[in-house]
Tab-separated table of C-alpha atoms in Angstrom:
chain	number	residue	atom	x	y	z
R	1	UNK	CA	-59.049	14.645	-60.586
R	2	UNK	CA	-60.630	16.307	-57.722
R	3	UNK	CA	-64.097	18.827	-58.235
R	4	UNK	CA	-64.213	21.914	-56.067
R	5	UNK	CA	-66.887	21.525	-53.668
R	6	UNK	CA	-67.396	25.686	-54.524
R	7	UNK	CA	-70.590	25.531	-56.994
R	8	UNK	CA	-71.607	29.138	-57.934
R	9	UNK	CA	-70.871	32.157	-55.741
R	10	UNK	CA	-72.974	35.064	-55.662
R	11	UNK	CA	-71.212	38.555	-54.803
R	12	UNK	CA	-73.687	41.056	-52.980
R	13	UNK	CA	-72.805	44.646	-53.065
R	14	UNK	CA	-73.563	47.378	-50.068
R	15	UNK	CA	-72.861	45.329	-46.614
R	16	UNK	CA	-71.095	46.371	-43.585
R	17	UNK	CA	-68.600	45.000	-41.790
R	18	UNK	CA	-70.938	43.895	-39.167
R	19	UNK	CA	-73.383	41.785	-40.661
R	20	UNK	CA	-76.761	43.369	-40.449
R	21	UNK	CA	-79.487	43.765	-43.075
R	22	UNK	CA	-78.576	41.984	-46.669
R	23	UNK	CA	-78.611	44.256	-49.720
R	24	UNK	CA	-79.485	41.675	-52.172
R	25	UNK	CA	-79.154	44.052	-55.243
R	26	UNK	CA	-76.294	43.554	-57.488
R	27	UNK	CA	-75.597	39.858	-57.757
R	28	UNK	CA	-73.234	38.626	-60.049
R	29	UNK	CA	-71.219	34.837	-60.218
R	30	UNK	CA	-67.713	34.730	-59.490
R	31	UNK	CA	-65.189	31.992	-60.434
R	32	UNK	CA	-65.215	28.664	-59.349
R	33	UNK	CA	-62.053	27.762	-56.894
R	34	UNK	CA	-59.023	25.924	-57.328
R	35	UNK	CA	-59.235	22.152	-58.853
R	36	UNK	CA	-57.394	19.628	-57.175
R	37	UNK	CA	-55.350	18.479	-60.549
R	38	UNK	CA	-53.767	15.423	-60.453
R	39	UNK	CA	-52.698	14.662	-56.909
R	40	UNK	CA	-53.366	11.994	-54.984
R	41	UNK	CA	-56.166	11.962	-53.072
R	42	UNK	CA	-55.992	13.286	-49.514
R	43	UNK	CA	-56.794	11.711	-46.734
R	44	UNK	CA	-60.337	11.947	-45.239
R	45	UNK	CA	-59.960	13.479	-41.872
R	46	UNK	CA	-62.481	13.127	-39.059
R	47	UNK	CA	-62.762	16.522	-37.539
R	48	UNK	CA	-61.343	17.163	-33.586
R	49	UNK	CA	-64.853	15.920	-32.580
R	50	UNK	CA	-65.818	13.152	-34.887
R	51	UNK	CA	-69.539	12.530	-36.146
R	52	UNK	CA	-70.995	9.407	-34.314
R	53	UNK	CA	-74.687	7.616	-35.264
R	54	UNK	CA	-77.183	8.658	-34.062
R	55	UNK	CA	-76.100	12.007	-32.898
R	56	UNK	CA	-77.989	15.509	-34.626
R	57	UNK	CA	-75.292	17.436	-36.717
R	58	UNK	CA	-76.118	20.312	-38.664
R	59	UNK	CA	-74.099	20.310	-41.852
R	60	UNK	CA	-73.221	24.000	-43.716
R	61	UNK	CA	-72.402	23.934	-46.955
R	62	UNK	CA	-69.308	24.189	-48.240
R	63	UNK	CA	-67.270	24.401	-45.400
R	64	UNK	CA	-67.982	20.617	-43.257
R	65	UNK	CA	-67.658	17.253	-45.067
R	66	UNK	CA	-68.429	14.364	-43.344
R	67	UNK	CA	-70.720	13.046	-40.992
R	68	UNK	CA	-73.667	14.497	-39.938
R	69	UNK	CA	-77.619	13.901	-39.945
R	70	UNK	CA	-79.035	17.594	-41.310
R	71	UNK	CA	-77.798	19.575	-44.324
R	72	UNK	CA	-77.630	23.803	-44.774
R	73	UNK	CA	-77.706	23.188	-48.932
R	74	UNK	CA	-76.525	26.045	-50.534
R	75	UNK	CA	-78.879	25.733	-53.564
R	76	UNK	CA	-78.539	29.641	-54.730
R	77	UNK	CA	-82.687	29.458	-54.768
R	78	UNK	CA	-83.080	29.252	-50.876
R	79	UNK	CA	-79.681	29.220	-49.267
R	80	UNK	CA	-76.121	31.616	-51.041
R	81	UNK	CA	-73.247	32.206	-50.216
R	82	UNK	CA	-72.227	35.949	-50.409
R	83	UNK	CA	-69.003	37.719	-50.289
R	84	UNK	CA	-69.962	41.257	-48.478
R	85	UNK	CA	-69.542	44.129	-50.935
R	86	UNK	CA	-66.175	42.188	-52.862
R	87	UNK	CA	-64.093	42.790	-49.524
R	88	UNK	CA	-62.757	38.919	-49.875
R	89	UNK	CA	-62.302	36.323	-52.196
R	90	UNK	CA	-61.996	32.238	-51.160
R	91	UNK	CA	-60.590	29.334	-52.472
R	92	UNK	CA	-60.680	25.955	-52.262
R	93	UNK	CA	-57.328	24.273	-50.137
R	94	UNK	CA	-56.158	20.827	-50.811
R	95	UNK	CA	-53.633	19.979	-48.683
R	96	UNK	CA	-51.901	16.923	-48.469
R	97	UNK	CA	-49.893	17.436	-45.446
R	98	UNK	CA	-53.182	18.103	-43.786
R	99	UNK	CA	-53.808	22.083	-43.497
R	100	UNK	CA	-57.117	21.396	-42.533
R	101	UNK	CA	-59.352	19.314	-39.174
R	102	UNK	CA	-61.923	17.906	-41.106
R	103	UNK	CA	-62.589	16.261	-44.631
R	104	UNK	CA	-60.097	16.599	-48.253
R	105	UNK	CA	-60.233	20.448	-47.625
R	106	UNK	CA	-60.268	23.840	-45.838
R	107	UNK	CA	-61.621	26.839	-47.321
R	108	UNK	CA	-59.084	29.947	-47.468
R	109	UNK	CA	-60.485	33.307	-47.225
R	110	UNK	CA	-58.142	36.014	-48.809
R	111	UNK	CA	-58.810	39.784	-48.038
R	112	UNK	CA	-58.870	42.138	-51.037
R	113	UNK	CA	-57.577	44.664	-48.758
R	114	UNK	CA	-60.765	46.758	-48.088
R	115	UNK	CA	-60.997	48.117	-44.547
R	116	UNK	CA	-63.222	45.425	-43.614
R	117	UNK	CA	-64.269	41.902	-45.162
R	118	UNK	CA	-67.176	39.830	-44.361
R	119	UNK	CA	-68.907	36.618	-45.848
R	120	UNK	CA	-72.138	34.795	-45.138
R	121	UNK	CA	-74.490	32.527	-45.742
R	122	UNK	CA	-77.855	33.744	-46.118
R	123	UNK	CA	-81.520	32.194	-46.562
R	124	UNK	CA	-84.240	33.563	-49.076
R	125	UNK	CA	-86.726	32.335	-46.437
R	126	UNK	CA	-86.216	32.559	-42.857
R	127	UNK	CA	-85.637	29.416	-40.961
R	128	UNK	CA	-86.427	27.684	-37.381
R	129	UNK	CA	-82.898	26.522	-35.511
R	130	UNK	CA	-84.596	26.623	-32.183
R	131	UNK	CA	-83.338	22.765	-31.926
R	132	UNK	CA	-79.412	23.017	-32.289
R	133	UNK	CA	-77.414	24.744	-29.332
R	134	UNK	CA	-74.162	25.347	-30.468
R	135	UNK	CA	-72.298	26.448	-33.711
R	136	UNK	CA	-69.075	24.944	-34.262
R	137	UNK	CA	-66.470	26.085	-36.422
R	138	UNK	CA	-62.500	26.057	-36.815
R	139	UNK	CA	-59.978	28.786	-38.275
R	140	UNK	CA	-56.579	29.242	-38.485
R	141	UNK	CA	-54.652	32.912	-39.211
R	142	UNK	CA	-51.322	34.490	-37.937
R	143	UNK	CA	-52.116	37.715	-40.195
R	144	UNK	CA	-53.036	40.961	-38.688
R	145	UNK	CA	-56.428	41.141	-41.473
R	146	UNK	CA	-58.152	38.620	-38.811
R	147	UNK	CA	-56.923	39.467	-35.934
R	148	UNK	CA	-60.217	40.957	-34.803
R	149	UNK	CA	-62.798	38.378	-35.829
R	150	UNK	CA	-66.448	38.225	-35.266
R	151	UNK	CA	-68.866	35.523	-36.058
R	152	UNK	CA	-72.736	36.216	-36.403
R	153	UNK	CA	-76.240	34.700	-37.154
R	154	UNK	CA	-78.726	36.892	-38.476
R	155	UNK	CA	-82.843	37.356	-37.835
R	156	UNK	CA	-85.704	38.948	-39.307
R	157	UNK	CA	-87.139	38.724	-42.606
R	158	UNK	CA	-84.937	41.199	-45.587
R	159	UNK	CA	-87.119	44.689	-44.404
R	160	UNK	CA	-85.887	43.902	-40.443
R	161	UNK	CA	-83.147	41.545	-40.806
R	162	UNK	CA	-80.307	42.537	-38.110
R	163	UNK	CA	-77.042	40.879	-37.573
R	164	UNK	CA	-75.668	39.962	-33.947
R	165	UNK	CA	-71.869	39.381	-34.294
R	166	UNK	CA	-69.435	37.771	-31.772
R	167	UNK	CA	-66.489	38.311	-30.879
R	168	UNK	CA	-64.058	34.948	-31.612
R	169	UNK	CA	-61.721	35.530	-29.352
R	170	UNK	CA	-64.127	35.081	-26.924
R	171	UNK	CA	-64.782	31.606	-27.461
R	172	UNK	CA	-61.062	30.531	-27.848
R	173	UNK	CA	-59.909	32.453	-31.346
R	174	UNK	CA	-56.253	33.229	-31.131
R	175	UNK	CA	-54.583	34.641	-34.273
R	176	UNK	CA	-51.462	32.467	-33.421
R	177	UNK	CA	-51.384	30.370	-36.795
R	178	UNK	CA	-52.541	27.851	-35.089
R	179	UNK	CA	-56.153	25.821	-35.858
R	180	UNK	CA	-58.303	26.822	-32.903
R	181	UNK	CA	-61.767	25.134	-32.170
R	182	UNK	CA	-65.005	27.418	-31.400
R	183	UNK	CA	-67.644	25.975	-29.777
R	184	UNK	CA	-70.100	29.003	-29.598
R	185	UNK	CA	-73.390	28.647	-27.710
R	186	UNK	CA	-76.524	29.677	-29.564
R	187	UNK	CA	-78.104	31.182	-26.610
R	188	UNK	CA	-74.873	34.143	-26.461
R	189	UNK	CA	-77.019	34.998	-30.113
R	190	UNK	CA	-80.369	35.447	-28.887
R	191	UNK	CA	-79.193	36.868	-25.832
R	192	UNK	CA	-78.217	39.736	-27.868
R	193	UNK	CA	-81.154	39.800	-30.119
R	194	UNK	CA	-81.306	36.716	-32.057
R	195	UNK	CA	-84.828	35.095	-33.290
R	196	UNK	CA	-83.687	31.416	-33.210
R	197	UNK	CA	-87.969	31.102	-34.611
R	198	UNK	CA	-86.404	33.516	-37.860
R	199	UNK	CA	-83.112	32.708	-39.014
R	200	UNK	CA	-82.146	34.252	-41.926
R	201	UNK	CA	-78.518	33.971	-42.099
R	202	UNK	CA	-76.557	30.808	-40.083
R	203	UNK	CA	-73.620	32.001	-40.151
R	204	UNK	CA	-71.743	35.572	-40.979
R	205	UNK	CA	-68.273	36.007	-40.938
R	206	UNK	CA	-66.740	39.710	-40.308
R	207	UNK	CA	-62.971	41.506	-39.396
R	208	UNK	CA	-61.142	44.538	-40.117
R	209	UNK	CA	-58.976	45.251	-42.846
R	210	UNK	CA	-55.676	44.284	-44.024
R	211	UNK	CA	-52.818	44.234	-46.642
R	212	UNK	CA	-54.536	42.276	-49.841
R	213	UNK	CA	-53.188	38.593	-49.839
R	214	UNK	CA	-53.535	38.374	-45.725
R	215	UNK	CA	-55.689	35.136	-45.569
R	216	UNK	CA	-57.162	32.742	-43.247
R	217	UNK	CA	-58.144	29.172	-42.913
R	218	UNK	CA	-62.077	28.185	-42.299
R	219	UNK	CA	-63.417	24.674	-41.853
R	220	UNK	CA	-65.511	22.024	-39.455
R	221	UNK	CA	-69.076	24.447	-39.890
R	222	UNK	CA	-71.730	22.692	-37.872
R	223	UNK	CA	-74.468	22.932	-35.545
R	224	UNK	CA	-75.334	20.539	-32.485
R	225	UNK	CA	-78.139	19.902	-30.459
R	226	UNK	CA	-76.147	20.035	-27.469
């Protein structure tokens, strides 16, 4: 039987749509996700740009798998993961025909049909990524709910954190229900405001809202150094 790789969530109330300063107030666990049952296991898949020794990979969380030399742990002492104000829900996708680039699974987020939705994962502490260079990530939506995405990294300790949110489409998002791979360059963040020396979240997640049950497909999180 598979184990969701979800451990506990934490819900935090009072964000807006473009990630910016963390209300931390108002935390409570939601569900775990989906368990595999009794299917076979899936396939381990690579990712469209495979791990290799000896290169620097920064894993996040819950949503990259397999190789890689440095680990975002989301411990819910340091690191969560929070769902902005309720405005989504995720779950855990096994998919045996391979609805997914990289490892047993892809993480689905669902809108709860808000008029916006975000997600993050944010640090207690803020943290140094003046070493990596580019965030990676892959997603995968034909709904209208995402087809305005923006992904962000946020700075500043919880009194002056800000949020600096990208547009996806910019770095090859198309809300064709097709997988599409971002490659976004770190230096687009701090040329908007970004202080790589006081990271407090690594990665936000943000779009408009949609009809309830519009969802899309999230997986291959990383960092390089290049």
């Amino acid at each position: 039987m598979k184990t969701p790789l979800f451990g506990l969530l934490l819900m935090l109330s009072a964000c807006r749509p473009d990630p910016g300063p963390a209300d931390y107030s108002d935390q409570g666990p939601i569900g775990s996700n989906n368990d595999g049952g009794t299917d076979p296991e899936e396939e381990v898949l690579p990712g469209p740009f495979p791990f290799e020794d000896g290169q620097r990979r920064l894993m996040v969380g819950i949503f990259y798998e397999t190789g890689h030399s440095e680990e975002v742990v989301l411990d819910n002492v340091d690191t969560n993961f929070y769902l902005y104000d309720n405005t989504v829900y995720v779950e855990d996708i096994f998919d045996p025909v391979g609805d997914r680039v990289e490892g047993k699974f892809s993480t689905k987020i669902v809108q709860n049909g808000k008029p916006w939705m975000g997600f993050g994962v944010h640090w207690t502490n803020v943290h140094n990524l003046d070493a990596w260079k580019t965030l990676h990530v892959s997603m995968k939506s034909s709904e209208a709910a995402f087809a305005n995405v923006k992904i962000g990294m946020s700075s500043g300790v919880k009194t002056d954190e800000k949020g600096y949110p990208l547009v996806a489409s910019k770095y090859g998002y198309v809300n064709d229900g097709a997988w599409h791979h971002l490659a976004i360059p770190i230096a687009d963040f701090t040329a908007a405001g970004l202080k790589l020396n006081a990271v407090s979240s690594p990665f936000t997640f943000a779009a408009e809202g949609g009809v309830a049950g519009q969802s899309l497909l999230l997986d291959n999180l990383y960092f390089t150094a290049n």
